[in-house]
mmCIF file of C-alpha atoms in Angstrom:
data_model
loop_
_atom_site.group_PDB
_atom_site.id
_atom_site.type_symbol
_atom_site.label_atom_id
_atom_site.label_comp_id
_atom_site.label_asym_id
_atom_site.label_seq_id
_atom_site.Cartn_x
_atom_site.Cartn_y
_atom_site.Cartn_z
ATOM 1 C CA MET Q 229 -60.744 -29.814 -185.642
ATOM 2 C CA ARG Q 230 -57.329 -30.178 -184.402
ATOM 3 C CA SER Q 231 -58.640 -30.516 -181.010
ATOM 4 C CA VAL Q 232 -60.300 -33.979 -181.656
ATOM 5 C CA GLY Q 233 -56.921 -35.351 -181.254
ATOM 6 C CA ARG Q 234 -56.981 -34.196 -177.947
ATOM 7 C CA ARG Q 235 -59.770 -36.984 -176.834
ATOM 8 C CA ARG Q 236 -58.896 -40.744 -177.333
ATOM 9 C CA GLY Q 237 -62.129 -41.711 -178.122
ATOM 10 C CA ALA Q 238 -63.064 -38.450 -180.782
ATOM 11 C CA SER Q 239 -59.286 -39.366 -182.241
ATOM 12 C CA ALA Q 240 -60.078 -42.871 -182.841
ATOM 13 C CA PHE Q 241 -63.614 -42.505 -184.212
ATOM 14 C CA THR Q 242 -62.483 -40.195 -186.765
ATOM 15 C CA LEU Q 243 -59.749 -42.042 -188.152
ATOM 16 C CA VAL Q 244 -62.412 -45.156 -188.519
ATOM 17 C CA CYS Q 245 -64.818 -42.792 -190.042
ATOM 18 C CA ALA Q 246 -62.189 -41.218 -192.643
ATOM 19 C CA LEU Q 247 -60.822 -45.038 -193.171
ATOM 20 C CA ALA Q 248 -64.235 -46.401 -193.826
ATOM 21 C CA VAL Q 249 -65.268 -43.280 -196.089
ATOM 22 C CA LEU Q 250 -62.158 -43.858 -198.297
ATOM 23 C CA THR Q 251 -62.500 -47.717 -198.415
ATOM 24 C CA ALA Q 252 -66.111 -48.592 -198.277
ATOM 25 C CA PRO Q 253 -66.959 -49.852 -201.833
ATOM 26 C CA GLY Q 254 -70.353 -47.843 -202.053
ATOM 27 C CA LEU Q 255 -69.893 -45.624 -199.316
ATOM 28 C CA ALA Q 256 -73.199 -46.278 -197.868
ATOM 29 C CA ALA Q 257 -74.715 -44.456 -194.833
ATOM 30 C CA GLY Q 258 -75.482 -47.363 -192.280
ATOM 31 C CA THR Q 259 -74.712 -46.581 -188.880
ATOM 32 C CA SER Q 260 -75.409 -43.031 -187.476
ATOM 33 C CA TYR Q 261 -72.299 -41.028 -186.467
ATOM 34 C CA ALA Q 262 -72.225 -39.514 -183.068
ATOM 35 C CA ALA Q 263 -69.152 -37.940 -181.382
ATOM 36 C CA PRO Q 264 -68.342 -39.938 -178.189
ATOM 37 C CA ALA Q 265 -69.335 -38.364 -175.007
ATOM 38 C CA PRO Q 266 -66.714 -36.503 -173.263
ATOM 39 C CA GLU Q 267 -64.270 -39.117 -171.273
ATOM 40 C CA PRO Q 268 -62.939 -37.782 -167.671
ATOM 41 C CA SER Q 269 -59.066 -38.540 -167.427
ATOM 42 C CA PRO Q 270 -58.581 -42.007 -165.890
ATOM 43 C CA SER Q 271 -56.296 -40.582 -163.210
ATOM 44 C CA THR Q 272 -58.015 -38.034 -161.805
ATOM 45 C CA THR Q 273 -61.487 -36.163 -162.060
ATOM 46 C CA PRO Q 274 -61.183 -32.502 -163.352
ATOM 47 C CA ALA Q 275 -61.849 -29.630 -161.011
ATOM 48 C CA PRO Q 276 -64.851 -27.535 -161.332
ATOM 49 C CA ALA Q 277 -64.343 -24.718 -163.501
ATOM 50 C CA PRO Q 278 -63.801 -21.518 -161.315
ATOM 51 C CA ALA Q 279 -66.714 -19.259 -160.915
ATOM 52 C CA PRO Q 280 -66.560 -15.754 -163.367
ATOM 53 C CA ALA Q 281 -65.991 -12.867 -161.292
ATOM 54 C CA PRO Q 282 -69.346 -10.698 -160.907
ATOM 55 C CA GLY Q 283 -70.365 -8.908 -163.902
ATOM 56 C CA ALA Q 284 -67.855 -11.037 -166.111
ATOM 57 C CA LYS Q 285 -68.906 -13.176 -168.795
ATOM 58 C CA SER Q 286 -68.950 -17.199 -168.663
ATOM 59 C CA LEU Q 287 -66.834 -18.806 -170.670
ATOM 60 C CA GLU Q 288 -69.981 -20.311 -172.812
ATOM 61 C CA GLN Q 289 -70.880 -16.837 -173.483
ATOM 62 C CA VAL Q 290 -67.734 -15.940 -174.759
ATOM 63 C CA ARG Q 291 -68.026 -19.468 -176.815
ATOM 64 C CA LYS Q 292 -71.475 -18.379 -177.867
ATOM 65 C CA GLU Q 293 -70.204 -14.751 -178.974
ATOM 66 C CA ILE Q 294 -67.091 -16.067 -180.574
ATOM 67 C CA GLU Q 295 -69.108 -18.386 -182.715
ATOM 68 C CA GLY Q 296 -71.867 -15.712 -183.249
ATOM 69 C CA LEU Q 297 -68.951 -13.555 -184.674
ATOM 70 C CA TYR Q 298 -67.583 -16.149 -187.027
ATOM 71 C CA ARG Q 299 -71.011 -16.833 -188.217
ATOM 72 C CA GLN Q 300 -71.348 -13.291 -189.555
ATOM 73 C CA ALA Q 301 -67.841 -13.584 -191.179
ATOM 74 C CA GLY Q 302 -69.238 -16.902 -192.703
ATOM 75 C CA THR Q 303 -72.006 -14.648 -193.958
ATOM 76 C CA ALA Q 304 -70.091 -11.763 -195.235
ATOM 77 C CA THR Q 305 -67.408 -14.414 -196.905
ATOM 78 C CA ASP Q 306 -70.048 -15.592 -198.839
ATOM 79 C CA ALA Q 307 -71.034 -11.978 -200.086
ATOM 80 C CA TYR Q 308 -67.363 -11.531 -200.905
ATOM 81 C CA ASN Q 309 -67.006 -14.762 -202.896
ATOM 82 C CA LEU Q 310 -70.158 -13.863 -204.569
ATOM 83 C CA ALA Q 311 -69.105 -10.190 -205.658
ATOM 84 C CA ALA Q 312 -65.324 -11.782 -206.957
ATOM 85 C CA GLY Q 313 -67.279 -14.343 -209.061
ATOM 86 C CA GLU Q 314 -69.448 -12.139 -210.545
ATOM 87 C CA ALA Q 315 -66.722 -9.527 -210.945
ATOM 88 C CA LYS Q 316 -64.908 -12.056 -212.857
ATOM 89 C CA ALA Q 317 -67.862 -12.835 -215.226
ATOM 90 C CA GLN Q 318 -67.831 -9.037 -215.947
ATOM 91 C CA SER Q 319 -64.045 -9.287 -216.419
ATOM 92 C CA ASP Q 320 -64.451 -11.799 -218.934
ATOM 93 C CA LYS Q 321 -67.356 -10.102 -220.842
ATOM 94 C CA ILE Q 322 -65.333 -6.986 -221.082
ATOM 95 C CA VAL Q 323 -62.572 -8.994 -222.675
ATOM 96 C CA GLU Q 324 -65.115 -10.685 -225.003
ATOM 97 C CA ILE Q 325 -66.455 -7.299 -225.789
ATOM 98 C CA ALA Q 326 -62.764 -5.818 -226.815
ATOM 99 C CA ARG Q 327 -62.516 -8.549 -229.123
ATOM 100 C CA GLN Q 328 -65.714 -7.777 -230.843
ATOM 101 C CA VAL Q 329 -64.747 -4.415 -231.292
ATOM 102 C CA VAL Q 330 -61.560 -4.807 -232.731
ATOM 103 C CA SER Q 331 -63.153 -7.525 -235.075
ATOM 104 C CA GLY Q 332 -65.742 -4.784 -235.946
ATOM 105 C CA GLN Q 333 -63.231 -1.993 -236.666
ATOM 106 C CA GLU Q 334 -61.059 -4.705 -239.028
ATOM 107 C CA ARG Q 335 -64.451 -5.446 -240.556
ATOM 108 C CA ILE Q 336 -65.297 -1.578 -241.295
ATOM 109 C CA LYS Q 337 -61.766 -1.023 -242.598
ATOM 110 C CA THR Q 338 -62.193 -3.426 -245.239
ATOM 111 C CA LEU Q 339 -65.751 -2.148 -246.197
ATOM 112 C CA LYS Q 340 -64.065 0.955 -246.575
ATOM 113 C CA ALA Q 341 -61.542 -0.189 -248.589
ATOM 114 C CA ARG Q 342 -64.047 -1.772 -250.620
ATOM 115 C CA ALA Q 343 -66.167 1.145 -251.126
ATOM 116 C CA GLY Q 344 -63.076 2.905 -252.289
ATOM 117 C CA ALA Q 345 -62.060 0.695 -254.610
ATOM 118 C CA ALA Q 346 -65.627 1.076 -256.355
ATOM 119 C CA ALA Q 347 -65.299 4.786 -256.271
ATOM 120 C CA ARG Q 348 -61.710 4.716 -257.976
ATOM 121 C CA ALA Q 349 -63.169 2.422 -260.587
ATOM 122 C CA GLN Q 350 -66.020 4.574 -261.452
ATOM 123 C CA TYR Q 351 -63.658 7.686 -261.767
ATOM 124 C CA ARG Q 352 -61.548 5.855 -263.987
ATOM 125 C CA SER Q 353 -64.653 5.163 -266.157
ATOM 126 C CA GLY Q 354 -64.862 8.795 -266.988
ATOM 127 C CA GLY Q 355 -67.288 9.676 -264.065
ATOM 128 C CA LEU Q 356 -70.192 8.410 -266.142
ATOM 129 C CA PRO Q 357 -72.901 6.599 -264.877
ATOM 130 C CA PRO Q 358 -72.695 2.961 -265.484
ATOM 131 C CA GLY Q 359 -76.077 2.970 -266.957
ATOM 132 C CA ALA Q 360 -74.817 5.673 -269.407
ATOM 133 C CA GLN Q 361 -71.693 4.010 -269.978
ATOM 134 C CA LEU Q 362 -74.213 1.012 -271.059
ATOM 135 C CA ALA Q 363 -76.391 3.169 -273.089
ATOM 136 C CA LEU Q 364 -73.359 4.057 -275.174
ATOM 137 C CA SER Q 365 -72.292 0.385 -275.763
ATOM 138 C CA GLU Q 366 -72.462 -0.314 -279.647
ATOM 139 C CA SER Q 367 -73.347 -3.882 -279.104
ATOM 140 C CA PRO Q 368 -76.736 -4.972 -277.248
ATOM 141 C CA SER Q 369 -75.675 -8.575 -276.346
ATOM 142 C CA LYS Q 370 -72.847 -6.680 -274.418
ATOM 143 C CA TYR Q 371 -75.276 -3.862 -273.222
ATOM 144 C CA LEU Q 372 -77.657 -6.730 -272.029
ATOM 145 C CA GLU Q 373 -74.744 -8.510 -270.650
ATOM 146 C CA GLY Q 374 -73.490 -4.878 -269.054
ATOM 147 C CA ALA Q 375 -77.019 -4.169 -267.726
ATOM 148 C CA ASP Q 376 -77.159 -7.620 -265.608
ATOM 149 C CA ARG Q 377 -73.673 -6.755 -264.295
ATOM 150 C CA LEU Q 378 -74.996 -3.646 -263.378
ATOM 151 C CA ARG Q 379 -77.852 -4.809 -261.447
ATOM 152 C CA GLN Q 380 -75.373 -7.148 -259.411
ATOM 153 C CA GLY Q 381 -73.317 -4.224 -258.914
ATOM 154 C CA GLU Q 382 -75.813 -1.624 -257.631
ATOM 155 C CA LYS Q 383 -76.724 -4.977 -255.451
ATOM 156 C CA ALA Q 384 -73.143 -5.283 -254.371
ATOM 157 C CA ALA Q 385 -72.798 -1.434 -253.581
ATOM 158 C CA SER Q 386 -76.248 -1.502 -251.445
ATOM 159 C CA ASP Q 387 -75.258 -4.578 -249.277
ATOM 160 C CA LEU Q 388 -71.684 -3.314 -248.673
ATOM 161 C CA LEU Q 389 -73.460 0.042 -247.350
ATOM 162 C CA SER Q 390 -75.754 -2.107 -245.105
ATOM 163 C CA GLU Q 391 -73.190 -4.362 -244.107
ATOM 164 C CA LEU Q 392 -71.079 -0.972 -243.283
ATOM 165 C CA ASP Q 393 -73.942 0.743 -241.415
ATOM 166 C CA ARG Q 394 -74.830 -2.753 -239.669
ATOM 167 C CA THR Q 395 -70.901 -2.973 -238.506
ATOM 168 C CA GLN Q 396 -70.944 0.864 -237.727
ATOM 169 C CA SER Q 397 -74.391 -0.304 -235.215
ATOM 170 C CA ASP Q 398 -72.795 -3.219 -233.790
ATOM 171 C CA LEU Q 399 -69.639 -1.080 -232.428
ATOM 172 C CA GLU Q 400 -72.077 1.311 -230.726
ATOM 173 C CA LYS Q 401 -73.494 -1.621 -229.137
ATOM 174 C CA TYR Q 402 -70.221 -2.756 -227.721
ATOM 175 C CA ALA Q 403 -69.367 0.364 -226.594
ATOM 176 C CA GLN Q 404 -72.716 0.766 -224.401
ATOM 177 C CA ASP Q 405 -72.208 -2.669 -223.437
ATOM 178 C CA ALA Q 406 -68.524 -2.260 -222.292
ATOM 179 C CA SER Q 407 -69.619 0.747 -220.376
ATOM 180 C CA THR Q 408 -72.574 -1.241 -218.404
ATOM 181 C CA GLU Q 409 -70.296 -4.097 -217.628
ATOM 182 C CA TRP Q 410 -67.689 -1.608 -216.334
ATOM 183 C CA GLU Q 411 -70.092 0.142 -214.283
ATOM 184 C CA LYS Q 412 -70.843 -3.333 -213.098
ATOM 185 C CA LEU Q 413 -67.549 -4.182 -212.442
ATOM 186 C CA GLU Q 414 -66.811 -1.407 -210.551
ATOM 187 C CA ALA Q 415 -69.980 -1.434 -208.088
ATOM 188 C CA ASN Q 416 -68.905 -5.566 -207.307
ATOM 189 C CA ARG Q 417 -64.987 -4.072 -206.592
ATOM 190 C CA LEU Q 418 -67.208 -1.812 -204.094
ATOM 191 C CA LYS Q 419 -69.108 -4.574 -203.010
ATOM 192 C CA GLN Q 420 -65.983 -6.945 -202.571
ATOM 193 C CA GLU Q 421 -64.235 -4.403 -200.511
ATOM 194 C CA ALA Q 422 -67.035 -3.625 -198.220
ATOM 195 C CA SER Q 423 -67.371 -7.314 -197.782
ATOM 196 C CA LYS Q 424 -63.609 -8.052 -197.093
ATOM 197 C CA LYS Q 425 -63.678 -4.990 -194.424
ATOM 198 C CA GLU Q 426 -66.661 -6.651 -192.656
ATOM 199 C CA VAL Q 427 -65.249 -10.410 -192.528
ATOM 200 C CA GLU Q 428 -61.699 -9.005 -191.341
ATOM 201 C CA ALA Q 429 -63.480 -6.763 -188.726
ATOM 202 C CA LYS Q 430 -65.807 -9.794 -187.545
ATOM 203 C CA ILE Q 431 -62.436 -12.342 -187.544
ATOM 204 C CA LYS Q 432 -60.466 -9.634 -185.618
ATOM 205 C CA ALA Q 433 -62.987 -9.221 -183.067
ATOM 206 C CA ALA Q 434 -63.161 -13.145 -182.516
ATOM 207 C CA GLU Q 435 -59.685 -13.313 -182.453
ATOM 208 C CA GLU Q 436 -59.031 -10.694 -179.802
ATOM 209 C CA LEU Q 437 -61.768 -12.415 -177.672
ATOM 210 C CA GLU Q 438 -60.420 -15.553 -178.000
ATOM 211 C CA SER Q 439 -56.835 -14.411 -177.306
ATOM 212 C CA LYS Q 440 -57.577 -12.548 -173.589
ATOM 213 C CA LEU Q 441 -58.306 -16.163 -172.664
ATOM 214 C CA GLU Q 442 -55.470 -17.967 -170.930
ATOM 215 C CA ALA Q 443 -54.252 -21.371 -172.101
ATOM 216 C CA GLU Q 444 -56.468 -23.375 -169.707
ATOM 217 C CA GLU Q 445 -59.498 -21.644 -170.763
ATOM 218 C CA LYS Q 446 -58.810 -22.174 -174.448
ATOM 219 C CA ALA Q 447 -58.466 -25.583 -173.936
ATOM 220 C CA ARG Q 448 -61.982 -25.649 -172.142
ATOM 221 C CA LEU Q 449 -63.175 -23.697 -174.914
ATOM 222 C CA ILE Q 450 -62.373 -26.027 -177.553
ATOM 223 C CA GLN Q 451 -64.340 -28.793 -174.995
ATOM 224 C CA LEU Q 452 -67.452 -26.730 -174.828
ATOM 225 C CA GLU Q 453 -67.266 -26.611 -178.839
ATOM 226 C CA GLN Q 454 -67.321 -30.420 -178.756
ATOM 227 C CA ASP Q 455 -69.853 -30.575 -176.132
ATOM 228 C CA ALA Q 456 -72.484 -28.620 -178.021
ATOM 229 C CA GLN Q 457 -71.838 -30.213 -180.999
ATOM 230 C CA TYR Q 458 -72.033 -33.242 -179.302
ATOM 231 C CA LYS Q 459 -75.440 -32.498 -177.739
ATOM 232 C CA ALA Q 460 -76.837 -31.222 -181.241
ATOM 233 C CA GLN Q 461 -76.015 -34.462 -183.149
ATOM 234 C CA THR Q 462 -77.318 -36.204 -180.253
ATOM 235 C CA ALA Q 463 -80.865 -34.678 -180.294
ATOM 236 C CA TRP Q 464 -80.788 -34.833 -183.938
ATOM 237 C CA LEU Q 465 -80.400 -38.505 -184.107
ATOM 238 C CA SER Q 466 -83.010 -38.767 -181.322
ATOM 239 C CA THR Q 467 -85.428 -37.628 -184.044
ATOM 240 C CA GLY Q 468 -84.907 -40.519 -186.139
ATOM 241 C CA ALA Q 469 -83.360 -38.266 -188.743
ATOM 242 C CA MET Q 470 -81.155 -40.876 -189.804
ATOM 243 C CA LYS Q 471 -83.541 -43.932 -189.879
ATOM 244 C CA ASP Q 472 -84.349 -44.390 -193.516
ATOM 245 C CA VAL Q 473 -81.198 -42.598 -194.853
ATOM 246 C CA ASN Q 474 -79.049 -45.598 -196.788
ATOM 247 C CA GLY Q 475 -78.368 -43.953 -200.135
ATOM 248 C CA ARG Q 476 -75.482 -45.160 -201.984
ATOM 249 C CA ALA Q 477 -72.778 -42.754 -203.751
ATOM 250 C CA THR Q 478 -72.188 -42.306 -207.390
ATOM 251 C CA ASP Q 479 -68.897 -42.370 -209.158
ATOM 252 C CA ALA Q 480 -68.557 -38.808 -209.058
ATOM 253 C CA GLY Q 481 -69.866 -38.456 -205.237
ATOM 254 C CA LYS Q 482 -67.265 -40.802 -204.238
ATOM 255 C CA SER Q 483 -64.564 -39.109 -205.829
ATOM 256 C CA ALA Q 484 -65.941 -35.717 -204.486
ATOM 257 C CA VAL Q 485 -65.598 -37.335 -200.985
ATOM 258 C CA ARG Q 486 -62.337 -38.653 -201.497
ATOM 259 C CA TYR Q 487 -60.969 -35.412 -202.026
ATOM 260 C CA ALA Q 488 -62.828 -33.482 -199.297
ATOM 261 C CA THR Q 489 -61.538 -36.241 -196.688
ATOM 262 C CA ALA Q 490 -57.864 -35.835 -198.075
ATOM 263 C CA GLN Q 491 -58.183 -32.253 -196.872
ATOM 264 C CA ILE Q 492 -58.450 -33.159 -193.457
ATOM 265 C CA GLY Q 493 -56.100 -31.224 -191.083
ATOM 266 C CA LYS Q 494 -55.846 -28.272 -193.483
ATOM 267 C CA PRO Q 495 -56.791 -24.630 -192.099
ATOM 268 C CA TYR Q 496 -59.670 -22.852 -192.731
ATOM 269 C CA VAL Q 497 -58.950 -19.549 -194.407
ATOM 270 C CA TRP Q 498 -61.730 -17.296 -195.722
ATOM 271 C CA GLY Q 499 -61.886 -17.209 -199.499
ATOM 272 C CA ALA Q 500 -59.627 -20.262 -200.297
ATOM 273 C CA GLU Q 501 -60.368 -22.519 -202.486
ATOM 274 C CA GLY Q 502 -57.090 -24.365 -201.875
ATOM 275 C CA PRO Q 503 -54.844 -26.404 -202.117
ATOM 276 C CA GLY Q 504 -53.504 -25.674 -198.849
ATOM 277 C CA SER Q 505 -56.345 -23.843 -197.135
ATOM 278 C CA PHE Q 506 -60.222 -23.675 -197.649
ATOM 279 C CA ASP Q 507 -63.257 -21.936 -196.602
ATOM 280 C CA CYS Q 508 -66.076 -24.279 -196.313
ATOM 281 C CA SER Q 509 -67.918 -23.627 -199.602
ATOM 282 C CA GLY Q 510 -64.177 -23.478 -201.117
ATOM 283 C CA LEU Q 511 -63.686 -26.937 -199.985
ATOM 284 C CA THR Q 512 -67.280 -28.446 -201.411
ATOM 285 C CA SER Q 513 -67.030 -26.422 -204.737
ATOM 286 C CA GLN Q 514 -63.224 -27.899 -205.258
ATOM 287 C CA ALA Q 515 -63.972 -31.470 -204.235
ATOM 288 C CA TRP Q 516 -67.045 -31.462 -207.030
ATOM 289 C CA ARG Q 517 -64.728 -30.006 -209.633
ATOM 290 C CA ALA Q 518 -61.903 -32.395 -208.915
ATOM 291 C CA ALA Q 519 -64.791 -34.823 -209.475
ATOM 292 C CA GLY Q 520 -65.348 -33.465 -212.638
ATOM 293 C CA LYS Q 521 -68.458 -31.445 -212.063
ATOM 294 C CA GLY Q 522 -68.574 -27.421 -211.674
ATOM 295 C CA ILE Q 523 -70.943 -25.974 -208.875
ATOM 296 C CA PRO Q 524 -71.477 -22.628 -207.833
ATOM 297 C CA ARG Q 525 -68.676 -21.178 -205.315
ATOM 298 C CA THR Q 526 -70.812 -19.988 -202.439
ATOM 299 C CA SER Q 527 -72.942 -21.710 -200.025
ATOM 300 C CA GLN Q 528 -75.862 -19.610 -200.725
ATOM 301 C CA GLU Q 529 -75.633 -20.184 -204.510
ATOM 302 C CA GLN Q 530 -75.351 -23.623 -203.933
ATOM 303 C CA LEU Q 531 -78.314 -23.573 -201.989
ATOM 304 C CA ARG Q 532 -80.230 -20.981 -204.754
ATOM 305 C CA LEU Q 533 -78.778 -23.254 -207.764
ATOM 306 C CA LEU Q 534 -78.392 -27.059 -207.169
ATOM 307 C CA PRO Q 535 -81.648 -29.445 -206.980
ATOM 308 C CA LYS Q 536 -82.877 -30.238 -203.380
ATOM 309 C CA VAL Q 537 -83.178 -33.478 -202.173
ATOM 310 C CA ALA Q 538 -85.009 -34.811 -198.975
ATOM 311 C CA LEU Q 539 -82.999 -35.787 -195.912
ATOM 312 C CA LYS Q 540 -84.087 -39.399 -196.256
ATOM 313 C CA ASP Q 541 -82.968 -39.557 -199.640
ATOM 314 C CA MET Q 542 -79.488 -38.284 -198.747
ATOM 315 C CA ARG Q 543 -76.542 -39.856 -199.950
ATOM 316 C CA PRO Q 544 -72.593 -39.399 -200.016
ATOM 317 C CA GLY Q 545 -71.359 -36.228 -201.918
ATOM 318 C CA ASP Q 546 -74.546 -34.445 -201.261
ATOM 319 C CA LEU Q 547 -73.863 -31.008 -199.782
ATOM 320 C CA ILE Q 548 -75.833 -30.091 -196.258
ATOM 321 C CA ILE Q 549 -76.563 -26.604 -196.023
ATOM 322 C CA TYR Q 550 -76.701 -25.122 -192.526
ATOM 323 C CA PHE Q 551 -78.392 -22.040 -190.706
ATOM 324 C CA ASP Q 552 -81.239 -19.802 -192.127
ATOM 325 C CA ASP Q 553 -78.869 -17.587 -193.705
ATOM 326 C CA ALA Q 554 -77.142 -20.511 -195.591
ATOM 327 C CA SER Q 555 -73.891 -19.491 -194.343
ATOM 328 C CA HIS Q 556 -72.196 -22.463 -194.097
ATOM 329 C CA VAL Q 557 -71.802 -25.882 -196.009
ATOM 330 C CA GLY Q 558 -70.405 -29.423 -195.176
ATOM 331 C CA MET Q 559 -70.207 -32.471 -197.555
ATOM 332 C CA TYR Q 560 -71.855 -35.502 -196.636
ATOM 333 C CA VAL Q 561 -69.884 -38.633 -196.626
ATOM 334 C CA GLY Q 562 -71.993 -41.266 -194.902
ATOM 335 C CA ASP Q 563 -72.787 -43.142 -191.750
ATOM 336 C CA GLY Q 564 -74.559 -39.708 -190.237
ATOM 337 C CA ALA Q 565 -70.894 -37.691 -190.695
ATOM 338 C CA MET Q 566 -70.018 -34.794 -192.929
ATOM 339 C CA VAL Q 567 -66.638 -33.077 -193.735
ATOM 340 C CA HIS Q 568 -66.347 -29.724 -193.597
ATOM 341 C CA ALA Q 569 -64.267 -26.488 -193.098
ATOM 342 C CA PRO Q 570 -65.425 -25.074 -189.760
ATOM 343 C CA ARG Q 571 -64.123 -21.487 -189.254
ATOM 344 C CA PRO Q 572 -60.819 -19.081 -188.664
ATOM 345 C CA GLY Q 573 -58.633 -20.852 -186.314
ATOM 346 C CA ARG Q 574 -59.770 -24.646 -187.051
ATOM 347 C CA ASN Q 575 -58.934 -27.239 -189.715
ATOM 348 C CA VAL Q 576 -60.994 -29.358 -192.199
ATOM 349 C CA THR Q 577 -62.431 -32.002 -190.062
ATOM 350 C CA MET Q 578 -65.178 -34.464 -189.795
ATOM 351 C CA ALA Q 579 -68.143 -34.052 -187.350
ATOM 352 C CA GLY Q 580 -71.787 -35.023 -187.018
ATOM 353 C CA ALA Q 581 -74.164 -34.392 -190.038
ATOM 354 C CA GLY Q 582 -76.555 -32.668 -187.508
ATOM 355 C CA SER Q 583 -74.353 -30.802 -185.396
ATOM 356 C CA MET Q 584 -75.503 -27.562 -186.498
ATOM 357 C CA PRO Q 585 -79.047 -26.622 -187.846
ATOM 358 C CA ILE Q 586 -79.738 -28.172 -191.236
ATOM 359 C CA LYS Q 587 -81.538 -26.022 -193.671
ATOM 360 C CA ALA Q 588 -81.376 -27.940 -196.758
ATOM 361 C CA VAL Q 589 -79.565 -30.912 -198.622
ATOM 362 C CA VAL Q 590 -78.656 -30.239 -202.339
ATOM 363 C CA ARG Q 591 -77.175 -32.437 -204.792
ATOM 364 C CA PRO Q 592 -74.264 -31.604 -207.234
ATOM 365 C CA ASP Q 593 -74.999 -34.567 -209.475
ATOM 366 C CA ALA Q 594 -78.494 -35.039 -209.696
#
């Protein structure tokens, strides 16, 4: 979060964490990451926040409302990204079907040419059936040789007709498949549009709420966000969650962590996969792609398809899926910290692994 730089303690700690992650040979999880407690100004004690007018929302209520809207936008973003991925897969299928249709049409053309050549040959022979022609032969040996050729010719003709039937049947199936895939593609297009509209509406509502705040209130809003994260991380650590976590990263895991941490400071943009901006699952999927491992694009699909591991077995490079609806994901980097793209209006940053409710941990390189 760009606001981390506003607090001396948090900024120094984040820098130390980032350097440790990039230079540690094993990226081992040793000490537990926790944001430092908020520090008062060394010169003066901050004045208490003015009380809201009767009936007005408190800044904390506004923070929760904004957070809720961005959470809903995150869920819709996952739906949009999933529909986009499915649409691409269906588009690829349609292209492959088109290739098969072209190949089948060429095959039918060749088979028909061969059938036509056989018909012309029969016409040139006077129209007599091959059996009659051989019966009229003066040489028995030639007759027997011809009879063998006749059998071969009959089999070839039969095979030709069978192949022609199969090819025509295949073309009919390709046409049906293409129709089905087009229907799926159109359904996914509509699903994408609906998800996109929902994302845009939620983000717009959140931005409008935040735009109504004065500069001082916006600064306090950031402070409230940090305080909430610090409180959640502290509570999580107090349960002993990190007590037995000491897994060491694989080479691929180190590469994924290096990529993810190198993106710190880049803005969150929904649906983005880099290189200039990311959404949460865009960051994790691209980090593992850079490490040579393709993984699902969305946090929900990452949860569904990647192997789950116990929290105590967590190691750098593993993905932490957050919230009951699996609408957010970050990458564990060691020392109780994770890197993630938080939400619109914020940048890729490091945060406590327990600063949000953890649903599961999954491993791309199991």
